[in-house]
Amino acid sequence: MKDYKSFKEIEQDLKLHSLEKDIALEELKIIKNDFENQLKPLSLLGSAVKFASKYGLLVLVKKIFKK
C-alpha cells in the first residue's frame, strides 16, 4: 500500500486510475466491435446456406413431381 504525503498525490493517483479505467473501457469497446465484425460474415453465410437448402429442397420436390 502506498503512503501519501499530500492530497495532491492522492488526486493525481485518482486521476491516473480514472484514465486507466477509461482506456480499458475503450479497449473493450474496440474488442467487442472487432468480435461483432468477425461474426457478421458467418451469419451471412449461415443465411445463404439456409436459403440455398430451402431452394434446393423446392427444386428437388418439383423434380420428383414432374416425373
PDB file of C-alpha atoms in Angstrom:
ATOM      1  CA  MET A   1       0.000   0.000   0.000  1.00  0.00           C
ATOM      2  CA  LYS A   2       1.249   3.427  -0.905  1.00  0.00           C
ATOM      3  CA  ASP A   3       1.690   6.134   1.724  1.00  0.00           C
ATOM      4  CA  TYR A   4       0.565   9.534   0.568  1.00  0.00           C
ATOM      5  CA  LYS A   5       2.128  12.729   1.843  1.00  0.00           C
ATOM      6  CA  SER A   6      -0.378  15.207   0.395  1.00  0.00           C
ATOM      7  CA  PHE A   7      -3.813  15.462  -1.112  1.00  0.00           C
ATOM      8  CA  LYS A   8      -2.205  16.390  -4.411  1.00  0.00           C
ATOM      9  CA  GLU A   9      -0.623  12.912  -4.646  1.00  0.00           C
ATOM     10  CA  ILE A  10      -3.996  11.325  -3.878  1.00  0.00           C
ATOM     11  CA  GLU A  11      -5.717  13.402  -6.560  1.00  0.00           C
ATOM     12  CA  GLN A  12      -3.030  12.523  -9.107  1.00  0.00           C
ATOM     13  CA  ASP A  13      -3.389   8.807  -8.379  1.00  0.00           C
ATOM     14  CA  LEU A  14      -7.186   9.041  -8.600  1.00  0.00           C
ATOM     15  CA  LYS A  15      -6.939  10.842 -11.928  1.00  0.00           C
ATOM     16  CA  LEU A  16      -4.432   8.264 -13.187  1.00  0.00           C
ATOM     17  CA  HIS A  17      -6.696   5.357 -12.177  1.00  0.00           C
ATOM     18  CA  SER A  18      -9.687   7.061 -13.758  1.00  0.00           C
ATOM     19  CA  LEU A  19      -7.809   7.493 -17.039  1.00  0.00           C
ATOM     20  CA  GLU A  20      -6.614   3.877 -16.949  1.00  0.00           C
ATOM     21  CA  LYS A  21     -10.208   2.745 -16.409  1.00  0.00           C
ATOM     22  CA  ASP A  22     -11.400   4.860 -19.350  1.00  0.00           C
ATOM     23  CA  ILE A  23      -8.669   3.441 -21.579  1.00  0.00           C
ATOM     24  CA  ALA A  24      -9.599  -0.121 -20.568  1.00  0.00           C
ATOM     25  CA  LEU A  25     -13.267   0.534 -21.365  1.00  0.00           C
ATOM     26  CA  GLU A  26     -12.393   1.919 -24.787  1.00  0.00           C
ATOM     27  CA  GLU A  27     -10.208  -1.129 -25.483  1.00  0.00           C
ATOM     28  CA  LEU A  28     -13.125  -3.391 -24.538  1.00  0.00           C
ATOM     29  CA  LYS A  29     -15.389  -1.492 -26.933  1.00  0.00           C
ATOM     30  CA  ILE A  30     -12.854  -1.994 -29.733  1.00  0.00           C
ATOM     31  CA  ILE A  31     -12.580  -5.710 -28.965  1.00  0.00           C
ATOM     32  CA  LYS A  32     -16.390  -6.021 -28.913  1.00  0.00           C
ATOM     33  CA  ASN A  33     -16.706  -4.295 -32.292  1.00  0.00           C
ATOM     34  CA  ASP A  34     -13.962  -6.470 -33.788  1.00  0.00           C
ATOM     35  CA  PHE A  35     -15.705  -9.588 -32.477  1.00  0.00           C
ATOM     36  CA  GLU A  36     -19.063  -8.475 -33.902  1.00  0.00           C
ATOM     37  CA  ASN A  37     -17.448  -7.742 -37.269  1.00  0.00           C
ATOM     38  CA  GLN A  38     -15.895 -11.204 -37.315  1.00  0.00           C
ATOM     39  CA  LEU A  39     -19.289 -12.805 -36.696  1.00  0.00           C
ATOM     40  CA  LYS A  40     -21.120 -10.896 -39.430  1.00  0.00           C
ATOM     41  CA  PRO A  41     -19.733 -12.964 -42.341  1.00  0.00           C
ATOM     42  CA  LEU A  42     -20.646 -16.159 -40.504  1.00  0.00           C
ATOM     43  CA  SER A  43     -24.236 -15.052 -40.019  1.00  0.00           C
ATOM     44  CA  LEU A  44     -24.460 -14.006 -43.668  1.00  0.00           C
ATOM     45  CA  LEU A  45     -23.017 -17.341 -44.726  1.00  0.00           C
ATOM     46  CA  GLY A  46     -25.483 -19.170 -42.476  1.00  0.00           C
ATOM     47  CA  SER A  47     -28.380 -17.256 -44.020  1.00  0.00           C
ATOM     48  CA  ALA A  48     -27.134 -18.059 -47.503  1.00  0.00           C
ATOM     49  CA  VAL A  49     -26.862 -21.751 -46.650  1.00  0.00           C
ATOM     50  CA  LYS A  50     -30.403 -21.792 -45.250  1.00  0.00           C
ATOM     51  CA  PHE A  51     -31.737 -20.100 -48.372  1.00  0.00           C
ATOM     52  CA  ALA A  52     -29.833 -22.478 -50.649  1.00  0.00           C
ATOM     53  CA  SER A  53     -31.075 -25.528 -48.764  1.00  0.00           C
ATOM     54  CA  LYS A  54     -34.698 -24.353 -48.932  1.00  0.00           C
ATOM     55  CA  TYR A  55     -34.357 -23.554 -52.623  1.00  0.00           C
ATOM     56  CA  GLY A  56     -32.642 -26.888 -53.274  1.00  0.00           C
ATOM     57  CA  LEU A  57     -35.394 -28.761 -51.463  1.00  0.00           C
ATOM     58  CA  LEU A  58     -38.002 -26.925 -53.520  1.00  0.00           C
ATOM     59  CA  VAL A  59     -36.225 -27.838 -56.775  1.00  0.00           C
ATOM     60  CA  LEU A  60     -35.941 -31.454 -55.628  1.00  0.00           C
ATOM     61  CA  VAL A  61     -39.656 -31.637 -54.825  1.00  0.00           C
ATOM     62  CA  LYS A  62     -40.515 -30.148 -58.223  1.00  0.00           C
ATOM     63  CA  LYS A  63     -38.334 -32.735 -59.995  1.00  0.00           C
ATOM     64  CA  ILE A  64     -39.947 -35.578 -58.074  1.00  0.00           C
ATOM     65  CA  PHE A  65     -43.452 -34.470 -59.008  1.00  0.00           C
ATOM     66  CA  LYS A  66     -42.579 -33.870 -62.675  1.00  0.00           C
ATOM     67  CA  LYS A  67     -41.593 -37.499 -63.169  1.00  0.00           C
TER      68      LYS A  67
END
